[in-house]
Amino acid sequence: MNQFSMGKFFVSLGFFIYGLKLVQEGLGTALAERFRYVVHNFTRTKLRSFVSGFVMTIMLQSSQGTNITLIGFVNVSIMSLYQAVPMSLGADLGTALLVLFFATTTVIDISSFAMVILVGALVVNIVFPRRGRTHYKKFVLGLGLVLFGLTSLSSLHPYIQSSNLLREIITMLADEPIFACIAAAILSAFLQSSAVVLGLIITMSSSGIFDLSESIPFVAGANLGGIVSPIVASLRAGIDGKRMASLHAIFKITGVALLMMLSSSLAILIPEISNSIPFQIALAHIILNSFIALVFLPITSWTIQMVLRYVKEHPNDKKFESKYLDKRALETPTVAFANVHRELLRMTEVAQDMFRHLLVPFEEATIETAEYIDDLDDKIDLLNREIKFYLAKLNQSELSDAEGKKQVELMMLTNSIESIGDVISNDIMLLASKKRRMGLVFSKDGWKDIKEFHRKVMDNFQLAVTCLASGDFELGQKALRNKKLLAQYEQELGQKHLMRLHQGHRESFDTSSIHLDLLSSMRRINSVICTVAYPVLDRRHA
């Protein structure tokens, strides 16, 4: 193979890889919301979950992409392991059609069709660069590049057949199947796509450079390399995300080990089905993933229980930081928004803890609790920054109108929760410091009123947070009704305080401004926390 043909080989391979990436990104964006709909409606049984994973991978053109998305969904509790595992088994088999398509391109001339698709996609992207539906334009452009890359690789068959160096490399690896498997696994992991490696193997096999028995270790390695990206994606995930990645790895390693052991038998059996080496390689890939599905689908519950027993959560003693803002999920807005929602719930838990302790500094002589509240406010500020930075990293041009609205909604909710921390740490703690510095004491009845108002706001705080977590419409309505009732109750307590002033209570005179400002601040907090119910109510009326 001369320098020109070598350069053409790598350029063609580059078109093929980049095109497949565009196809996966375009379809991934277009189908993100539908993926979530499938999860909620078609994963109630093992078989339906399996079929859903199979279909979604056919549409996404990437089993690794499907498995990474499943890890994200499991990590943020959109679905359980019992739903995700059968879907993962279906996803791995879903690459069968893509591999068969690669094999078909070796026997059918698609060069004219490839050029029409590619030129058409380029014209649309140049003439209408900023119009909507960018994900569909990306998909069509990617498809054109994939087809063009495949046809260009096919045109190199004479050079591949005459390359002594390539023949020697293939022969050396064929003599050591384990090394061939490892080499293909490394390439698959590096490219983050087993489909690319399988496509390359099938295209090169059509030139006659190797037969089925020599290609089986490469097929096994391409599948084995597919476990790396999900494992990497699970490193920052929670325990369930790690369990999902572990199960996927167990399935693949078991299947690959058996394929390697039965390679000699399969090299005799598969040619009875097809005489075409590219189709024989595609069948080897299909047999591998069909075997994995047939073995593990009936025993998914048992394998999940085994992983639950051995992959356990360890206490996290690291410094406080966000837990769910996985950067890898940014390519799928649905998963990214679910990550933010879960982080928002953590943020509200911290704000609740602040509110729960806010009266303690008014009773104690030390500043210990006030410092604790300041630490909690720092945590809220940290989560506020990280959530906003995370949302800002989403590609605005690829968000649908609904996704853009969701992004703004989450940003506003983050601001609301952060403002609660500011009211407590800046306003209320200042009142506590003033009372402590001046040695003031609330009247017995006044302090009782303050504690009762605090309790009622705390109850409504919990109601609003539960509404945010569950999306329950009735809870949202109840929280907003309580908002009005508590505003009226504050006025009643203000009237009672005024009566104590008329009665000449010295403590009421001394603490009047602190008393009224404290009630007002708690009422403001109640108003702010109730804003989390508005998105829930809006979705019901939409």
XYZ file of C-alpha atoms in Angstrom:
542
model
C 0.000 0.000 0.000
C 1.671 3.283 -1.163
C 1.583 6.604 0.690
C -1.346 7.938 -1.337
C -3.547 4.912 -0.674
C -2.497 4.924 2.992
C -3.541 8.576 3.262
C -6.829 7.828 1.512
C -7.427 4.947 3.931
C -7.109 7.167 7.017
C -9.127 10.015 5.462
C -11.906 7.571 4.534
C -11.799 6.072 8.013
C -11.996 9.586 9.466
C -15.104 10.372 7.386
C -16.673 7.101 8.511
C -15.945 7.655 12.231
C -16.993 11.314 12.238
C -20.118 10.553 10.224
C -21.182 7.821 12.642
C -20.610 10.250 15.522
C -22.855 12.858 13.843
C -25.553 10.233 13.231
C -25.488 9.203 16.895
C -25.503 12.798 18.158
C -28.298 13.865 15.821
C -30.541 10.929 16.639
C -29.642 11.119 20.326
C -30.856 14.727 20.532
C -33.969 14.082 18.455
C -34.979 11.011 20.445
C -34.005 12.131 23.956
C -37.536 12.924 25.100
C -38.918 9.832 23.346
C -36.334 7.728 25.184
C -37.742 8.936 28.488
C -41.294 8.206 27.265
C -40.216 4.662 26.357
C -38.700 4.204 29.814
C -41.938 5.191 31.524
C -44.310 3.241 29.272
C -42.537 0.219 27.775
C -40.332 -1.241 30.513
C -42.869 -2.952 32.754
C -41.808 -6.478 31.810
C -38.461 -8.038 30.924
C -39.494 -8.738 27.342
C -40.855 -5.236 26.727
C -37.705 -3.709 28.231
C -35.547 -5.941 26.027
C -37.469 -4.980 22.875
C -37.351 -1.292 23.873
C -33.557 -1.438 24.210
C -33.293 -3.223 20.854
C -35.441 -0.627 19.065
C -33.797 2.392 20.723
C -30.329 1.174 19.713
C -31.461 0.669 16.120
C -32.628 4.290 16.166
C -29.609 5.678 18.062
C -27.087 3.522 16.132
C -24.986 3.069 19.277
C -25.285 0.393 21.955
C -22.644 2.232 23.993
C -24.726 5.418 23.793
C -27.818 3.514 24.926
C -25.955 1.895 27.826
C -24.438 5.203 28.953
C -27.919 6.763 28.867
C -29.275 3.837 30.907
C -26.539 4.368 33.508
C -27.563 8.026 33.706
C -31.250 7.133 34.090
C -30.531 4.547 36.794
C -28.222 6.982 38.561
C -30.947 9.634 38.878
C -33.684 7.066 39.662
C -35.652 7.589 36.442
C -35.641 3.803 36.137
C -34.599 0.834 38.261
C -31.952 -1.801 37.601
C -34.749 -4.303 36.961
C -35.959 -2.116 34.072
C -32.520 -1.117 32.764
C -30.770 -4.506 32.629
C -33.139 -6.170 30.090
C -33.016 -2.938 28.077
C -29.207 -3.135 28.047
C -29.333 -6.716 26.736
C -31.636 -5.569 23.935
C -29.363 -2.617 23.194
C -26.347 -4.852 22.570
C -28.334 -6.958 20.115
C -29.700 -3.786 18.495
C -26.381 -3.205 16.725
C -27.172 -6.263 14.558
C -28.939 -4.244 11.856
C -26.101 -1.714 11.702
C -23.547 -4.509 11.274
C -25.706 -6.171 8.601
C -25.894 -2.790 6.853
C -22.078 -2.607 6.831
C -21.980 -6.090 5.294
C -24.568 -5.117 2.669
C -22.472 -2.141 1.501
C -19.701 -4.575 0.527
C -21.909 -6.278 -2.085
C -24.028 -3.325 -3.288
C -22.575 -0.216 -4.946
C -23.858 2.729 -2.891
C -21.392 5.355 -4.128
C -24.000 7.333 -6.134
C -26.491 7.233 -3.274
C -23.760 8.309 -0.822
C -22.824 11.334 -2.956
C -26.470 12.442 -3.296
C -26.999 12.250 0.486
C -23.700 13.988 1.267
C -24.097 16.830 -1.250
C -27.730 17.379 -0.244
C -26.809 17.530 3.442
C -23.940 19.961 2.783
C -26.186 22.260 0.723
C -28.864 22.340 3.439
C -26.292 23.036 6.177
C -24.628 25.814 4.149
C -27.822 27.511 2.934
C -29.733 27.167 6.228
C -27.008 27.114 8.911
C -29.107 28.567 11.746
C -32.563 27.221 11.060
C -34.198 24.791 13.497
C -34.037 20.998 13.457
C -30.230 21.042 13.632
C -30.198 17.492 14.993
C -31.933 16.168 11.857
C -29.503 18.055 9.616
C -26.645 16.606 11.655
C -28.085 13.101 11.210
C -28.389 13.402 7.407
C -24.889 14.883 7.088
C -23.536 12.090 9.282
C -25.291 9.439 7.185
C -23.761 10.912 4.044
C -20.277 10.854 5.581
C -20.720 7.245 6.769
C -21.763 6.076 3.299
C -19.001 8.097 1.630
C -16.418 6.703 4.055
C -17.561 3.120 3.437
C -17.470 3.491 -0.355
C -14.012 5.081 -0.162
C -12.739 2.226 2.004
C -14.227 -0.308 -0.419
C -12.375 1.347 -3.320
C -9.086 0.534 -1.563
C -9.532 -3.260 -1.875
C -6.772 -3.691 -4.506
C -4.294 -1.811 -2.322
C -5.306 -3.760 0.787
C -4.914 -7.088 -1.041
C -1.438 -6.147 -2.275
C -0.184 -4.859 1.092
C 2.410 -7.292 2.454
C 2.733 -5.319 5.702
C -0.993 -5.520 6.426
C -1.034 -9.220 5.543
C 1.850 -9.871 7.958
C 0.098 -7.970 10.765
C -3.153 -9.910 10.228
C -1.267 -13.228 10.094
C 0.643 -12.427 13.286
C -2.546 -11.525 15.155
C -4.392 -14.546 13.725
C -1.704 -16.796 15.205
C -2.352 -15.191 18.623
C -6.161 -14.815 18.972
C -5.895 -13.357 22.481
C -3.688 -10.513 21.218
C -6.079 -9.934 18.303
C -8.977 -9.700 20.763
C -7.051 -7.284 23.002
C -5.996 -5.109 20.037
C -9.609 -4.810 18.820
C -10.811 -4.092 22.372
C -8.266 -1.284 22.787
C -9.253 0.238 19.428
C -12.969 -0.029 20.282
C -12.409 1.603 23.679
C -10.248 4.367 22.174
C -12.786 5.179 19.452
C -15.673 4.732 21.942
C -17.531 2.719 19.334
C -17.588 -1.017 18.700
C -19.593 -0.292 15.523
C -16.643 1.543 13.958
C -14.300 -1.396 14.595
C -16.848 -3.908 13.303
C -17.432 -1.762 10.208
C -13.682 -1.623 9.570
C -13.318 -5.397 10.011
C -16.220 -6.121 7.651
C -14.998 -3.679 4.996
C -11.444 -5.060 5.071
C -12.678 -8.668 5.036
C -14.439 -8.062 1.717
C -10.991 -7.637 0.143
C -10.153 -11.213 1.166
C -7.347 -10.211 3.513
C -8.648 -12.556 6.219
C -11.320 -15.212 6.670
C -13.952 -15.844 9.355
C -11.726 -17.808 11.746
C -9.183 -14.976 11.736
C -11.878 -12.318 12.224
C -13.723 -13.861 15.217
C -11.135 -12.628 17.796
C -11.495 -9.121 16.345
C -15.304 -9.348 16.664
C -14.904 -10.501 20.271
C -12.491 -7.660 21.021
C -14.730 -5.018 19.438
C -17.573 -6.157 21.709
C -15.301 -6.334 24.749
C -14.079 -2.773 24.193
C -17.702 -1.648 24.383
C -17.678 -2.060 28.175
C -15.075 0.671 28.702
C -17.184 3.778 27.958
C -20.057 2.699 30.268
C -17.558 1.928 33.043
C -15.923 5.343 32.624
C -19.386 6.974 32.612
C -20.201 5.226 35.905
C -17.126 6.501 37.763
C -18.876 9.717 38.849
C -22.271 8.055 39.090
C -23.910 6.807 42.263
C -23.890 3.221 43.426
C -26.738 2.143 41.120
C -24.924 3.575 38.098
C -21.829 1.562 39.051
C -23.951 -1.563 39.477
C -25.448 -1.059 36.021
C -21.985 -0.753 34.441
C -20.812 -3.848 36.364
C -23.720 -5.936 35.078
C -23.081 -4.836 31.494
C -19.404 -5.781 31.863
C -20.306 -9.219 33.302
C -22.599 -9.953 30.352
C -20.042 -8.928 27.736
C -17.052 -10.683 29.327
C -19.044 -13.923 29.663
C -20.209 -13.784 26.046
C -16.778 -12.900 24.663
C -15.116 -15.714 26.641
C -17.561 -18.255 25.207
C -17.175 -16.872 21.666
C -13.405 -17.283 21.901
C -13.755 -20.860 23.179
C -16.208 -21.818 20.411
C -14.470 -19.909 17.608
C -13.327 -23.082 15.806
C -16.826 -24.582 15.822
C -18.409 -21.318 14.686
C -15.854 -21.008 11.869
C -17.255 -24.305 10.529
C -20.955 -23.677 11.278
C -21.444 -20.080 10.071
C -20.203 -20.655 6.462
C -23.090 -23.140 6.119
C -25.437 -20.152 6.489
C -23.642 -17.658 4.200
C -20.747 -17.796 1.737
C -20.004 -14.065 2.101
C -17.235 -13.351 4.625
C -18.637 -9.872 5.551
C -22.020 -11.486 6.307
C -20.282 -14.300 8.206
C -18.596 -11.705 10.442
C -21.926 -9.943 10.969
C -23.491 -13.286 11.944
C -20.686 -13.935 14.458
C -21.491 -10.606 16.116
C -25.233 -11.399 16.137
C -24.651 -14.899 17.572
C -22.508 -13.455 20.374
C -25.106 -10.916 21.505
C -28.018 -13.320 20.970
C -26.291 -15.812 23.256
C -25.780 -13.143 25.933
C -29.470 -12.213 25.749
C -30.713 -15.832 25.814
C -28.567 -16.716 28.826
C -28.999 -13.625 30.982
C -32.506 -12.351 30.170
C -34.257 -15.174 32.103
C -31.976 -14.683 35.127
C -31.720 -10.882 35.281
C -33.239 -10.778 38.787
C -30.639 -13.238 40.078
C -27.710 -11.374 38.481
C -28.989 -8.066 39.881
C -29.255 -9.578 43.375
C -25.692 -10.885 43.050
C -24.363 -7.459 42.084
C -26.377 -5.782 44.870
C -24.673 -8.128 47.317
C -21.110 -7.531 46.141
C -21.131 -3.961 44.772
C -21.941 -2.020 47.930
C -21.980 1.676 48.705
C -19.155 2.976 50.865
C -19.414 6.011 53.154
C -18.385 9.129 51.263
C -15.926 11.070 53.383
C -14.833 13.504 50.681
C -15.445 17.235 50.841
C -18.913 18.531 50.038
C -19.542 18.775 46.303
C -22.209 18.090 43.717
C -23.043 14.405 43.361
C -25.190 14.106 40.256
C -23.907 16.676 37.738
C -22.300 14.192 35.368
C -20.716 16.077 32.447
C -21.095 13.072 30.163
C -24.879 13.456 30.417
C -24.764 16.919 28.805
C -25.064 15.291 25.372
C -28.536 14.064 26.418
C -30.545 17.012 27.829
C -33.195 14.734 29.361
C -30.599 13.018 31.545
C -28.834 16.319 32.286
C -32.105 17.872 33.511
C -32.784 14.816 35.678
C -29.298 15.224 37.180
C -30.004 18.892 37.950
C -33.385 18.029 39.469
C -31.761 15.561 41.846
C -29.062 18.084 42.773
C -31.804 20.661 43.402
C -33.388 18.275 45.886
C -30.041 18.111 47.721
C -29.978 21.897 47.705
C -33.473 22.089 49.221
C -32.444 19.595 51.917
C -29.598 21.921 52.920
C -31.976 24.909 52.892
C -34.423 22.941 55.051
C -31.652 22.194 57.525
C -30.828 25.913 57.676
C -34.468 26.803 58.302
C -34.822 24.058 60.912
C -31.995 25.575 62.996
C -32.638 29.273 62.423
C -34.318 29.909 65.827
C -31.537 28.271 67.849
C -29.171 31.315 67.664
C -31.949 33.443 69.240
C -31.861 31.196 72.322
C -28.194 30.332 72.824
C -25.474 32.660 74.069
C -22.767 31.280 71.735
C -22.389 31.550 67.965
C -21.903 27.817 67.369
C -25.227 27.281 65.558
C -24.840 30.547 63.622
C -21.504 29.268 62.283
C -23.144 25.956 61.368
C -25.812 27.856 59.425
C -23.092 29.851 57.636
C -21.455 26.563 56.602
C -24.777 25.356 55.216
C -25.156 28.601 53.271
C -21.716 28.024 51.739
C -22.913 24.602 50.568
C -25.991 26.148 48.968
C -23.809 28.744 47.226
C -21.530 25.980 45.921
C -24.428 23.936 44.530
C -25.968 27.102 43.067
C -22.773 27.854 41.134
C -22.230 24.286 39.959
C -25.836 23.822 38.802
C -25.753 27.081 36.824
C -22.403 26.246 35.226
C -23.737 22.783 34.376
C -26.894 24.151 32.734
C -24.848 26.757 30.859
C -22.779 23.989 29.238
C -25.804 22.610 27.396
C -25.631 23.321 23.661
C -28.336 25.978 23.214
C -28.646 25.477 19.460
C -29.577 21.815 19.903
C -32.240 22.310 22.594
C -35.883 22.028 21.590
C -38.348 24.704 22.732
C -39.530 22.443 25.564
C -35.939 21.759 26.639
C -35.094 25.479 26.544
C -38.089 26.202 28.775
C -37.018 23.430 31.156
C -33.504 24.889 31.340
C -34.852 28.326 32.337
C -37.232 26.716 34.839
C -34.389 24.867 36.579
C -32.264 28.020 36.621
C -35.066 29.974 38.315
C -35.660 27.220 40.878
C -31.952 27.272 41.713
C -32.108 31.047 42.244
C -35.140 30.661 44.517
C -33.501 28.094 46.784
C -30.266 30.110 46.891
C -32.223 33.209 47.963
C -33.606 31.270 50.957
C -30.055 30.696 52.142
C -29.303 34.407 51.726
C -32.360 35.459 53.758
C -31.380 33.139 56.610
C -27.626 33.791 56.656
C -27.744 37.538 55.945
C -31.017 38.829 57.382
C -32.118 36.433 60.123
C -28.647 35.718 61.516
C -28.095 39.501 61.672
C -31.221 39.765 63.843
C -29.950 36.958 66.097
C -26.582 38.691 66.428
C -28.276 41.986 67.333
C -30.440 40.312 70.004
C -27.441 38.514 71.496
C -25.218 41.622 71.427
C -27.821 43.804 73.146
C -28.798 41.119 75.658
C -32.488 41.276 74.698
C -35.164 38.730 75.608
C -38.423 38.036 73.787
C -41.628 38.108 75.804
C -42.975 34.671 76.681
C -46.038 35.038 74.423
C -44.012 36.660 71.646
C -41.475 33.817 71.584
C -44.331 31.294 71.572
C -45.858 33.019 68.517
C -42.506 33.036 66.709
C -41.966 29.312 67.326
C -45.500 28.468 66.195
C -45.075 30.477 62.982
C -41.722 28.768 62.384
C -43.353 25.348 62.802
C -46.115 26.141 60.312
C -43.658 27.469 57.725
C -41.462 24.395 58.282
C -44.445 22.128 57.564
C -45.231 23.998 54.353
C -41.537 23.923 53.419
C -41.654 20.122 53.591
C -44.865 20.067 51.558
C -43.326 22.183 48.787
C -40.155 20.053 48.685
C -42.244 16.878 48.430
C -44.145 18.493 45.554
C -40.821 19.254 43.813
C -39.618 15.676 44.306
C -42.814 13.906 43.263
C -44.431 16.377 40.853
C -47.718 15.906 42.733
C -50.294 18.456 41.564
C -52.427 18.255 44.735
C -49.425 18.926 46.993
C -48.562 21.969 44.883
C -52.071 23.356 45.256
C -51.998 22.760 49.012
C -48.628 24.515 49.386
C -49.974 27.595 47.564
C -53.126 27.638 49.718
C -50.925 27.495 52.814
C -48.891 30.408 51.450
C -51.967 32.654 51.622
C -53.003 31.308 55.034
C -49.543 31.919 56.493
C -49.488 35.474 55.121
C -52.764 36.080 56.983
C -51.373 34.372 60.089
C -48.368 36.723 60.060
C -50.751 39.689 60.139
C -52.623 38.128 63.070
C -49.368 37.669 64.981
C -48.466 41.281 64.192
C -51.763 42.388 65.736
C -51.071 40.291 68.844
C -47.628 41.886 69.143
C -49.227 45.348 68.852
C -51.626 44.456 71.683
C -48.659 43.496 73.905
C -47.112 46.877 73.159
C -50.361 48.598 74.200
C -50.319 46.540 77.392
C -46.842 47.891 78.213
C -44.764 44.686 78.023
C -41.133 45.821 78.354
C -39.710 42.797 76.466
C -42.079 43.490 73.571
C -40.865 47.117 73.336
C -37.195 46.079 73.397
C -37.536 43.344 70.764
C -40.284 44.863 68.594
C -38.219 45.446 65.432
C -36.452 42.070 65.741
C -39.770 40.297 66.361
C -41.546 41.793 63.331
C -38.533 41.475 61.013
C -38.111 37.816 61.982
C -41.756 37.042 61.196
C -41.472 38.950 57.910
C -38.309 37.058 56.908
C -39.915 33.674 57.608
C -42.965 34.710 55.572
C -40.663 35.684 52.673
C -38.984 32.276 52.872
C -42.380 30.604 52.725
C -43.297 32.643 49.638
C -40.043 31.730 47.914
C -40.205 27.999 48.638
C -43.746 27.884 47.261
C -42.410 28.939 43.850
C -41.160 25.360 43.360
C -44.813 24.330 42.984
C -45.485 26.585 39.973
C -43.745 24.374 37.353
C -45.731 21.377 38.616
C -49.003 23.302 38.298
C -48.011 24.672 34.870
C -47.358 21.162 33.534
C -50.814 20.067 34.688
C -52.491 22.954 32.844
C -50.308 22.660 29.716
